[in-house]
Coordinates of C-alpha atoms and ligand atoms in Angstrom, one line a residue:
X1 CA 0.0 0.0 0.0
X2 CA 1.2 3.5 -0.8
X3 CA 0.4 6.2 1.7
X4 CA 0.5 9.9 0.9
X5 CA -0.6 13.0 2.8
X6 CA -3.3 15.1 1.2
X7 CA -4.2 18.7 2.1
X8 CA -7.5 20.5 1.8
X9 CA -11.1 19.4 2.2
X10 CA -11.5 15.6 2.3
X11 CA -14.9 15.9 0.7
X12 CA -13.2 17.2 -2.5
X13 CA -10.4 14.5 -2.5
X14 CA -10.6 12.3 -5.6
X15 CA -10.8 8.6 -4.7
X16 CA -12.9 5.5 -4.9
X17 CA -13.8 5.8 -1.3
X18 CA -13.6 8.5 1.4
X19 CA -13.3 7.1 5.0
X20 CA -14.5 9.3 7.8
X21 CA -13.8 8.2 11.4
X22 CA -16.4 9.6 13.9
X23 CA -16.8 9.7 17.7
X24 CA -20.3 8.8 19.0
X25 CA -21.1 12.1 20.7
X26 CA -19.9 14.2 17.9
X27 CA -21.7 13.1 14.8
X28 CA -24.9 15.2 15.2
X29 CA -23.5 17.9 17.3
X30 CA -22.8 20.8 15.0
X31 CA -20.2 22.4 17.3
X32 CA -18.2 19.2 17.9
X33 CA -18.5 17.8 14.4
X34 CA -15.3 17.5 12.5
X35 CA -14.8 19.8 9.5
X36 CA -14.7 16.7 7.3
X37 CA -18.2 15.6 8.3
X38 CA -19.7 19.1 8.1
X39 CA -18.3 19.6 4.6
X40 CA -19.3 16.2 3.3
X41 CA -22.8 16.5 4.7
X42 CA -23.2 20.0 3.2
X43 CA -22.1 18.8 -0.2
X44 CA -24.5 15.8 0.1
X45 CA -27.3 18.3 1.0
X46 CA -27.7 16.9 4.5
X47 CA -28.1 13.3 3.3
X48 CA -25.0 12.0 5.1
X49 CA -26.3 12.8 8.5
X50 CA -29.9 12.0 7.6
X51 CA -28.9 8.6 6.3
X52 CA -26.8 8.0 9.4
X53 CA -29.8 8.8 11.6
X54 CA -32.1 6.5 9.6
X55 CA -29.7 3.6 9.5
X56 CA -29.0 3.9 13.2
X57 CA -25.4 4.8 12.7
X58 CA -24.3 6.7 15.8
X59 CA -20.5 6.5 15.6
X60 CA -20.4 3.7 18.1
X61 CA -17.4 1.5 18.2
X62 CA -17.6 -1.2 15.5
X63 CA -20.4 0.6 13.6
X64 CA -19.9 1.2 9.9
X65 CA -22.0 2.9 7.2
X66 CA -21.4 3.0 3.5
X67 CA -23.1 5.5 1.2
X68 CA -23.0 6.3 -2.5
X69 CA -22.2 9.9 -3.1
X70 CA -23.7 10.2 -6.6
X71 CA -20.9 12.4 -7.8
X72 CA -21.5 15.0 -5.1
X73 CA -18.1 14.4 -3.4
X74 CA -14.6 13.8 -4.9
X75 CA -15.0 10.1 -3.8
X76 CA -17.6 7.8 -5.3
X77 CA -18.5 6.4 -1.9
X78 CA -18.2 7.5 1.7
X79 CA -17.6 5.1 4.6
X80 CA -18.4 6.3 8.1
X81 CA -16.4 4.3 10.8
X82 CA -17.4 4.5 14.4
X83 CA -14.7 5.2 17.0
X84 CA -17.0 5.0 20.1
X85 CA -16.6 7.5 22.9
X86 CA -13.8 10.0 22.8
X87 CA -13.2 9.5 26.6
X88 CA -12.3 5.8 25.9
X89 CA -10.1 6.6 22.9
X90 CA -6.7 4.9 22.5
X91 CA -4.6 4.6 19.3
X92 CA -5.6 0.9 19.3
X93 CA -9.3 2.0 18.8
X94 CA -8.2 3.9 15.7
X95 CA -6.0 0.9 14.5
X96 CA -9.0 -1.5 14.9
X97 CA -11.4 1.0 13.2
X98 CA -9.0 1.4 10.2
X99 CA -8.8 -2.3 10.0
X100 CA -12.6 -2.5 9.7
X101 CA -12.6 0.4 7.2
X102 CA -10.1 -1.2 4.8
X103 CA -12.0 -4.5 5.0
X104 CA -15.1 -2.5 3.9
X105 CA -13.3 -0.6 1.1
X106 CA -11.8 -3.9 -0.2
X107 CA -15.3 -5.4 -0.3
X108 CA -16.2 -2.4 -2.4
X109 CA -13.3 -3.2 -4.7
X110 CA -11.8 0.2 -4.1
X111 CA -8.2 0.8 -5.2
X112 CA -7.8 4.4 -4.0
X113 CA -9.0 5.5 -0.5
X114 CA -8.8 8.8 1.2
X115 CA -9.2 9.0 5.0
X116 CA -9.6 12.0 7.2
X117 CA -7.0 12.0 10.0
X118 CA -9.0 12.8 13.2
X119 CA -7.7 15.5 15.5
X120 CA -6.4 13.7 18.5
X121 CA -3.6 14.0 21.0
X122 CA -0.4 13.4 19.0
X123 CA -0.8 13.4 15.3
X124 CA 2.1 11.1 14.7
X125 CA 0.7 8.4 17.0
X126 CA -2.7 8.6 15.2
X127 CA -1.1 8.4 11.8
X128 CA 1.1 5.5 12.7
X129 CA -1.9 3.6 14.2
X130 CA -3.9 4.3 11.0
X131 CA -1.2 3.0 8.7
X132 CA -0.9 -0.1 10.8
X133 CA -4.7 -0.6 10.8
X134 CA -4.8 -0.3 7.0
X135 CA -1.9 -2.7 6.4
X136 CA -3.0 -5.3 9.0
X137 CA -6.6 -5.1 8.1
X138 CA -5.9 -5.8 4.4
X139 CA -4.0 -9.0 5.3
X140 CA -5.2 -12.2 3.7
X141 CA -3.7 -15.7 3.7
X142 CA -4.7 -17.2 0.4
X143 CA -1.6 -18.6 -1.2
X144 CA -3.1 -22.1 -0.9
X145 CA -6.4 -21.3 -2.5
X146 CA -6.9 -22.2 -6.1
X147 CA -10.7 -21.8 -6.4
X148 CA -12.4 -18.4 -6.3
X149 CA -9.8 -16.7 -8.4
X150 CA -12.1 -13.8 -8.9
X151 CA -12.0 -13.0 -5.2
X152 CA -8.2 -13.5 -5.1
X153 CA -7.6 -11.1 -7.9
X154 CA -10.2 -8.5 -7.0
X155 CA -9.0 -4.9 -6.8
X156 CA -7.9 -3.9 -3.4
X157 CA -6.7 -0.7 -1.6
X158 CA -3.4 0.4 -3.2
X159 CA -3.3 4.1 -2.7
X160 CA -4.3 5.6 0.7
X161 CA -4.4 9.4 1.0
X162 CA -4.3 10.7 4.6
X163 CA -6.1 14.0 4.8
X164 CA -4.5 16.1 7.5
X165 CA -6.6 18.3 9.7
X166 CA -7.0 21.9 8.6
X167 CA -3.9 24.0 9.2
X168 CA -1.6 21.0 9.7
X169 CA 1.3 20.7 7.2
X170 CA 3.0 17.4 6.6
X171 CA 6.5 17.2 8.1
X172 CA 9.3 14.7 8.5
X173 CA 7.9 13.4 11.8
X174 CA 4.7 12.5 10.0
X175 CA 6.6 10.8 7.2
X176 CA 8.6 8.9 9.8
X177 CA 5.3 7.8 11.5
X178 CA 4.1 6.4 8.2
X179 CA 7.4 4.6 7.5
X180 CA 7.4 3.1 11.0
X181 CA 3.8 2.0 10.8
X182 CA 4.4 0.3 7.5
X183 CA 7.6 -1.5 8.6
X184 CA 5.9 -2.8 11.8
X185 CA 2.7 -3.9 10.0
X186 CA 4.6 -5.5 7.1
X187 CA 6.7 -7.4 9.6
X188 CA 3.6 -8.4 11.6
X189 CA 1.9 -9.7 8.4
X190 CA 5.1 -11.7 7.6
X191 CA 4.9 -13.2 11.1
X192 CA 1.2 -14.0 10.3
X193 CA 2.2 -15.8 7.1
X194 CA 4.8 -17.9 8.9
X195 CA 2.2 -19.0 11.5
X196 CA -0.6 -19.6 9.0
X197 CA 1.7 -21.7 6.8
X198 CA 0.9 -25.4 7.2
X199 CA 3.4 -27.4 9.3
X200 CA 4.0 -29.7 6.4
X201 CA 5.4 -26.7 4.5
X202 CA 6.9 -24.7 7.3
X203 CA 9.3 -27.3 8.7
X204 CA 12.2 -26.4 11.0
X205 CA 14.4 -26.2 7.9
X206 CA 11.9 -24.0 6.1
X207 CA 11.7 -21.7 9.2
X208 CA 15.5 -21.4 9.2
X209 CA 15.5 -20.7 5.5
X210 CA 12.9 -17.9 6.0
X211 CA 15.1 -16.5 8.8
X212 CA 18.2 -16.6 6.6
X213 CA 16.4 -14.9 3.7
X214 CA 15.2 -12.1 6.1
X215 CA 18.7 -11.8 7.5
X216 CA 20.2 -11.5 4.0
X217 CA 17.7 -8.8 3.1
X218 CA 18.1 -6.7 6.3
X219 CA 21.8 -7.2 7.0
X220 CA 21.4 -9.1 10.3
X221 CA 24.0 -11.8 11.2
X222 CA 22.6 -15.3 11.3
X223 CA 23.8 -18.6 12.5
X224 CA 21.8 -21.8 11.9
X225 CA 22.9 -24.9 13.7
X226 CA 21.8 -28.5 13.0
X227 CA 21.5 -31.7 15.0
X228 CA 25.3 -32.3 15.3
X229 CA 25.9 -28.8 16.7
X230 CA 22.9 -29.1 19.1
X231 CA 24.5 -32.4 20.3
X232 CA 27.8 -30.6 20.9
X233 CA 26.0 -27.9 22.8
X234 CA 24.6 -30.7 25.1
X235 CA 21.0 -29.5 24.7
X236 CA 19.6 -32.7 26.0
X237 CA 16.1 -31.4 26.5
X238 CA 15.9 -30.0 22.9
X239 CA 17.3 -33.2 21.5
X240 CA 14.7 -35.2 23.5
X241 CA 11.8 -33.3 22.0
X242 CA 13.1 -33.5 18.4
X243 CA 14.1 -37.2 18.5
X244 CA 10.6 -38.5 17.4
X245 CA 10.6 -36.4 14.2
X246 CA 12.3 -37.1 10.9
X247 CA 12.7 -33.4 10.4
X248 CA 16.1 -32.0 11.4
X249 CA 16.0 -29.6 14.3
X250 CA 17.5 -26.1 13.7
X251 CA 18.9 -23.8 16.3
X252 CA 18.6 -20.3 14.9
X253 CA 20.6 -17.3 16.2
X254 CA 20.1 -13.8 14.7
X255 CA 22.1 -10.8 15.8
X256 CA 21.7 -7.1 15.5
X257 CA 25.1 -5.5 16.2
X258 CA 25.4 -1.7 16.3
X259 CA 28.2 -0.1 14.3
X260 CA 29.6 2.0 17.1
X261 CA 32.3 0.0 19.1
X262 CA 31.1 1.5 22.4
X263 CA 27.5 0.5 21.7
X264 CA 28.6 -3.0 20.8
X265 CA 29.9 -3.4 24.3
X266 CA 26.6 -2.7 25.9
X267 CA 24.8 -5.7 27.4
X268 CA 22.4 -7.1 24.7
X269 CA 18.7 -7.6 24.7
X270 CA 17.9 -11.2 24.2
X271 CA 14.7 -12.4 22.5
X272 CA 13.7 -16.1 22.6
X273 CA 10.9 -17.6 20.6
X274 CA 9.2 -21.0 20.9
X275 CA 9.6 -22.7 17.5
X276 CA 7.7 -26.0 17.6
X277 CA 6.7 -26.1 14.0
X278 CA 4.1 -28.8 14.8
X279 CA 3.0 -30.1 18.2
X280 CA 1.2 -33.4 18.1
X281 CA 1.9 -33.9 21.8
X282 CA 4.3 -36.7 21.1
X283 CA 3.5 -40.0 22.8
X284 CA 1.3 -38.1 25.2
X285 CA -0.7 -37.5 22.1
X286 CA -3.1 -34.7 21.8
X287 CA -6.8 -35.3 20.8
X288 CA -7.7 -34.8 17.1
X289 CA -9.3 -31.5 18.0
X290 CA -6.4 -30.4 20.1
X291 CA -4.0 -30.9 17.3
X292 CA -5.7 -29.1 14.5
X293 CA -4.2 -25.7 15.2
X294 CA -0.8 -26.8 16.3
X295 CA 1.0 -25.3 13.4
X296 CA 0.6 -22.2 15.6
X297 CA 3.2 -23.6 18.0
X298 CA 6.0 -21.5 16.4
X299 CA 4.1 -18.2 16.8
X300 CA 6.7 -17.1 19.5
X301 CA 9.5 -17.4 17.0
X302 CA 7.4 -15.7 14.3
X303 CA 7.0 -12.7 16.5
X304 CA 10.7 -12.6 17.3
X305 CA 11.6 -12.9 13.6
X306 CA 9.1 -10.1 12.8
X307 CA 10.5 -7.9 15.5
X308 CA 14.1 -8.5 14.4
X309 CA 13.2 -7.5 10.8
X310 CA 12.1 -4.1 12.2
X311 CA 15.0 -3.9 14.6
X312 CA 17.4 -4.2 11.8
X313 CA 16.0 -1.0 10.4
X314 CA 15.6 0.8 13.7
X315 CA 19.3 0.3 14.3
X316 CA 19.2 0.6 18.1
X317 CA 22.4 1.5 19.9
X318 CA 22.8 -1.8 21.7
X319 CA 23.1 -5.4 20.5
X320 CA 19.9 -7.5 20.1
X321 CA 20.1 -11.3 19.9
X322 CA 17.3 -13.6 18.9
X323 CA 17.3 -17.4 19.6
X324 CA 14.9 -20.1 18.4
X325 CA 15.1 -23.8 18.8
X326 CA 13.0 -25.1 15.9
X327 CA 11.7 -28.7 15.8
X328 CA 8.6 -30.9 15.7
X329 CA 7.1 -32.8 18.6
X330 CA 6.1 -36.2 17.1
X331 CA 5.1 -39.7 18.3
X332 CA 7.2 -42.5 16.7
X333 CA 9.4 -45.4 17.5
X334 CA 12.2 -43.0 18.1
X335 CA 10.2 -40.5 20.2
X336 CA 11.1 -39.6 23.7
X337 CA 9.0 -41.4 26.2
X338 CA 7.0 -40.5 29.4
X339 CA 9.4 -41.6 32.2
X340 CA 12.6 -40.7 30.3
X341 CA 15.1 -38.5 32.1
X342 CA 16.7 -35.8 30.0
X343 CA 19.9 -34.0 30.8
X344 CA 19.7 -30.3 30.1
X345 CA 22.5 -28.0 28.9
X346 CA 22.8 -26.6 32.4
X347 CA 23.2 -30.2 33.7
X348 CA 19.8 -30.2 35.5
X349 CA 18.0 -33.5 35.0
X350 CA 14.3 -33.6 34.0
X351 CA 11.9 -36.5 34.3
X352 CA 9.4 -36.5 31.5
X353 CA 5.8 -36.9 32.9
X354 CA 4.1 -35.6 29.8
X355 CA 5.7 -35.4 26.3
X356 CA 3.2 -32.7 25.4
X357 CA 4.9 -30.3 27.8
X358 CA 7.7 -30.0 25.2
X359 CA 7.9 -26.2 24.7
X360 CA 9.5 -25.6 28.2
X361 CA 12.1 -28.3 27.4
X362 CA 13.3 -26.7 24.2
X363 CA 13.0 -23.2 25.7
X364 CA 14.9 -24.2 28.8
X365 CA 18.0 -25.2 26.8
X366 CA 17.7 -22.2 24.5
X367 CA 17.2 -19.8 27.4
X368 CA 20.3 -21.2 29.1
X369 CA 22.3 -20.7 25.9
X370 CA 21.0 -17.1 25.4
X371 CA 21.9 -16.4 29.0
X372 CA 25.6 -17.2 28.3
X373 CA 25.9 -14.0 26.4
X374 CA 25.1 -12.1 29.6
X375 CA 22.1 -10.2 28.3
X376 CA 20.7 -7.2 30.2
X377 CA 17.3 -8.7 29.8
X378 CA 15.7 -11.8 28.3
X379 CA 12.2 -11.8 26.9
X380 CA 10.7 -15.0 25.7
X381 CA 7.5 -15.5 23.7
X382 CA 5.8 -18.9 23.6
X383 CA 2.5 -20.6 22.9
X384 CA 3.2 -22.4 26.0
X385 CA 0.1 -23.5 27.9
X386 CA -3.6 -24.2 27.3
X387 CA -3.9 -23.1 31.0
X388 CA -2.9 -19.5 30.1
X389 CA -5.7 -19.5 27.5
X390 CA -8.1 -20.7 30.1
X391 CA -7.0 -17.9 32.4
X392 CA -6.8 -15.0 30.0
X393 CA -8.7 -16.0 26.9
X394 CA -8.0 -15.3 23.3
X395 CA -6.9 -11.7 23.4
X396 CA -4.6 -11.2 26.4
X397 CA -0.9 -12.2 26.7
X398 CA 0.2 -13.6 30.1
X399 CA 3.3 -11.9 31.3
X400 CA 5.4 -13.7 33.9
X401 CA 8.6 -12.6 35.6
X402 CA 9.9 -11.4 39.0
X403 CA 12.0 -8.5 37.9
X404 CA 9.7 -5.5 38.4
X405 CA 11.6 -3.1 36.2
X406 CA 11.9 -5.6 33.3
X407 CA 8.2 -6.4 33.7
X408 CA 7.3 -2.8 33.9
X409 CA 9.1 -2.0 30.7
X410 CA 7.5 -4.9 28.8
X411 CA 4.0 -4.0 30.1
X412 CA 4.5 -0.3 29.1
X413 CA 5.7 -1.3 25.7
X414 CA 2.6 -3.5 25.2
X415 CA 0.4 -0.7 26.3
X416 CA 2.0 1.8 23.9
X417 CA 1.9 -0.7 21.0
X418 CA -1.7 -1.6 21.6
X419 CA -1.2 -5.2 22.6
X420 CA -3.0 -6.4 25.8
X421 CA -0.7 -7.9 28.4
X422 CA -1.5 -9.0 31.9
X423 CA 1.0 -9.7 34.7
X424 CA 0.7 -13.2 36.2
X425 CA 2.5 -14.5 39.3
X426 CA 5.6 -16.7 39.4
X427 CA 4.9 -18.0 42.9
X428 CA 7.1 -20.4 44.8
X429 CA 3.8 -21.6 46.4
X430 CA 3.5 -23.8 43.3
X431 CA 7.1 -25.1 43.3
X432 CA 6.2 -28.6 44.6
X433 CA 4.3 -29.1 41.4
X434 CA 7.6 -29.8 39.6
X435 CA 9.2 -32.1 42.2
X436 CA 10.3 -35.4 40.8
X437 CA 11.0 -38.7 42.7
X438 CA 14.0 -39.6 40.6
X439 CA 15.4 -36.4 38.9
X440 CA 16.0 -32.8 39.7
X441 CA 12.5 -31.9 38.5
X442 CA 9.7 -33.1 36.2
X443 CA 8.5 -31.3 33.1
X444 CA 4.8 -31.3 33.9
X445 CA 3.0 -30.7 37.2
X446 CA -0.5 -30.7 38.2
X447 CA -3.2 -29.0 36.1
X448 CA -4.0 -26.3 38.6
X449 CA -1.9 -23.2 37.8
X450 CA -0.5 -24.9 34.7
X451 CA 0.7 -21.6 33.2
X452 CA 2.6 -20.7 36.4
X453 CA 4.1 -24.2 36.6
X454 CA 5.5 -23.7 33.1
X455 CA 6.9 -20.3 34.0
X456 CA 8.5 -21.9 37.1
X457 CA 10.1 -24.5 34.9
X458 CA 11.6 -21.8 32.6
X459 CA 12.9 -19.8 35.5
X460 CA 15.3 -22.6 36.3
X461 CA 17.2 -21.7 33.1
X462 CA 17.7 -18.0 33.2
X463 CA 19.8 -17.6 36.3
X464 CA 19.7 -14.1 37.8
X465 CA 19.1 -12.3 34.5
X466 CA 16.0 -10.0 34.4
X467 CA 13.5 -12.1 32.4
X468 CA 10.0 -11.8 31.2
X469 CA 8.1 -14.7 29.8
X470 CA 5.1 -14.0 27.6
X471 CA 2.6 -16.9 27.2
X472 CA 0.9 -16.2 23.8
X473 CA -1.0 -19.4 23.5
X474 CA -4.4 -17.5 23.4
X475 CA -3.7 -14.4 21.4
X476 CA -1.4 -16.0 18.8
X477 CA -4.6 -16.9 16.9
X478 CA -7.8 -14.8 16.4
X479 CA -10.9 -17.0 16.6
X480 CA -12.8 -14.4 14.4
X481 CA -12.4 -11.4 12.2
X482 CA -12.1 -8.4 14.5
X483 CA -10.9 -4.9 13.6
X484 CA -7.6 -5.4 11.7
X485 CA -7.5 -9.1 12.7
X486 CA -8.7 -11.9 10.5
X487 CA -9.4 -15.4 11.6
X488 CA -6.1 -17.2 12.1
X489 CA -2.6 -15.9 13.0
X490 CA -2.3 -12.5 14.6
X491 CA 1.4 -11.9 14.7
X492 CA 1.0 -10.9 18.4
X493 CA 4.2 -9.8 20.1
X494 CA 5.9 -8.1 17.1
X495 CA 4.6 -4.6 18.1
X496 CA 5.4 -5.1 21.8
X497 CA 9.0 -6.2 21.1
X498 CA 9.6 -3.4 18.6
X499 CA 8.3 -0.9 21.1
X500 CA 10.4 -2.3 23.9
X501 CA 13.5 -1.9 21.7
X502 CA 12.5 1.7 20.8
X503 CA 12.0 2.6 24.5
X504 CA 15.3 1.1 25.5
X505 CA 17.0 3.0 22.6
X506 CA 15.4 6.2 23.7
X507 CA 16.4 5.7 27.3
X508 CA 20.0 4.9 26.4
X509 CA 20.1 8.0 24.3
X510 CA 18.8 10.1 27.2
X511 CA 21.4 8.7 29.6
X512 CA 24.1 8.9 27.0
X513 CA 25.7 11.9 28.8
X514 CA 26.4 9.9 32.0
X515 CA 27.4 6.8 30.0
X516 CA 29.7 4.1 31.2
X517 CA 26.9 2.2 32.6
X518 CA 27.0 -0.9 30.5
X519 CA 24.1 -2.8 31.9
X520 CA 21.4 -0.3 31.7
X521 CA 17.9 -1.9 31.8
X522 CA 14.8 0.0 31.1
X523 CA 14.2 2.0 34.2
X524 CA 10.8 2.2 35.9
X525 CA 9.8 5.8 36.5
X526 CA 8.5 7.3 39.7
X527 CA 6.3 5.0 41.7
X528 CA 3.2 7.2 41.1
X529 CA 3.3 6.5 37.4
X530 CA 3.7 2.7 37.8
X531 CA 0.8 0.8 36.3
X532 CA -1.2 -1.1 39.0
X533 CA -0.8 -4.5 37.3
Ligands
BES601 N1 1.6 -25.9 22.5 C1 0.9 -26.3 23.6 C2 0.1 -25.2 24.2 C3 -1.1 -24.6 23.4 C4 -2.4 -25.0 23.6 C5 -0.8 -23.6 22.5 C6 -3.4 -24.5 22.9 C7 -1.8 -23.0 21.8 C8 -3.1 -23.5 21.9 C9 1.8 -26.9 24.6 O1 3.0 -27.5 24.2 C10 1.1 -27.9 25.5 O2 0.7 -28.9 24.9 N2 0.9 -27.6 26.7 C11 0.3 -28.5 27.6 C12 1.1 -28.6 28.9 C13 0.6 -29.7 29.8 C14 0.8 -31.1 29.2 C15 1.4 -29.6 31.1 C16 -1.1 -27.9 27.9 O3 -1.2 -26.7 28.0 O4 -2.0 -28.7 28.0
MN602 MN1 2.6 -29.5 23.7
ZN603 ZN1 3.6 -26.9 22.3

């Protein structure tokens, strides 16, 4: 999609469709009405507001109204999109609304769209959210569809004109907001593609190839290790999980390294993603229903890859490392068995009580490896437990970790990026759940508090490093079309990780004067500003 800024009256702008976002209290209030609405209504001789009234369109969130303009406006059609109440407004509301809008304009087969940028707090923030809403909302995964070619080749939004509020001139900051919004949403859509791709096609090898291609394009350094190397690294838990599959496991390590020698010395940010390309459960086999969506079990690594793609362009003044242990979890004559004891890279031994608790095993070894680089902070993303889905549903990421500052910076990044995160406890009260009769611990505990037990298991492998674990089992998939989401993969996590990196970069730049501190972690501000969760 190509975005440009347009000046003047949006009602005159030439396009297939004009999109007008509206707040619910402001549609019929002449004083509060946006200039765009007033002008469009005037040109339509009052029919815009009259039709809205008759159709019950009040500007409520999720409401949408399409009208033909019969040549009275520059655009052939006008689409009113409800934003709900101004008091409840967040950039995410706008992002979702633009997602709905572009779905509507694509249904109308519109190639060129103009949209009035609403007057809101910070214009750059609104513009970026709008660009993201458009790009994410236009996403479709149809590369495997051979029927319905007409739908596949139908005209879609190509040119989007953003009409700036009266008196506002486009500047470099606005151009940068568009560029950032595009980068982030394109990376998110790529992550969605990786997750939506069937597991038969997206094998560990294919995932590694996709990572290599991206690294080649962006200039990131990449290292892909195979079974022999993983054996040398003594990743006994990783090897246990992969041993039932004929697909070769791949250990993927991507690095962003800043140019400045001083910046290179800073403690890195480490991102770790769960990369089980298919989770059958292994010998502790899942049910038929439970297995259907298990190509999604590499969504953590897709988010990390998507974020790295943006980070390569953001060029933060500190190193960022990404680690993924990619393999399948399959039942077979060579599969690891319930009752087996695996020896981890750290030397800790694990009794397998359920081969379906495989993610924590691979992650444990990979986290330990990541920790050897002495990162300032580790963030892992994993479709780890059904229990987290039970607790938080399909839309909220569970955030686990004991380091308040690291947790705070991740929660704030999520809030800014428009992704919902909720802090969950990592309590020692549950520790007995992982006690084994014969080994140092077992991999699966009781059902109760299952998401916490998984986090407690991971905690054994990160030492003292500030660490945040994000359980994305629920939000990695959207059960329905919603705003800019469509049914299927969401790419959740990309935006939060990018924002976390941006915040850390900004903080380091602010403290650049009193440099020398090589292990700066995102600092929590004054207690008063701390979020309650
Ligand atoms: N990949 C699953 C978790 C999952 C479930 C992700 C649903 C997305 C949607 C994970 O490997 C798993 O099977 N976890 C088990 C752990 C249990 C055996 C301790 C679970 O949650 O049931
Ligand atoms: Mn599993
Ligand atoms: Zn899994």
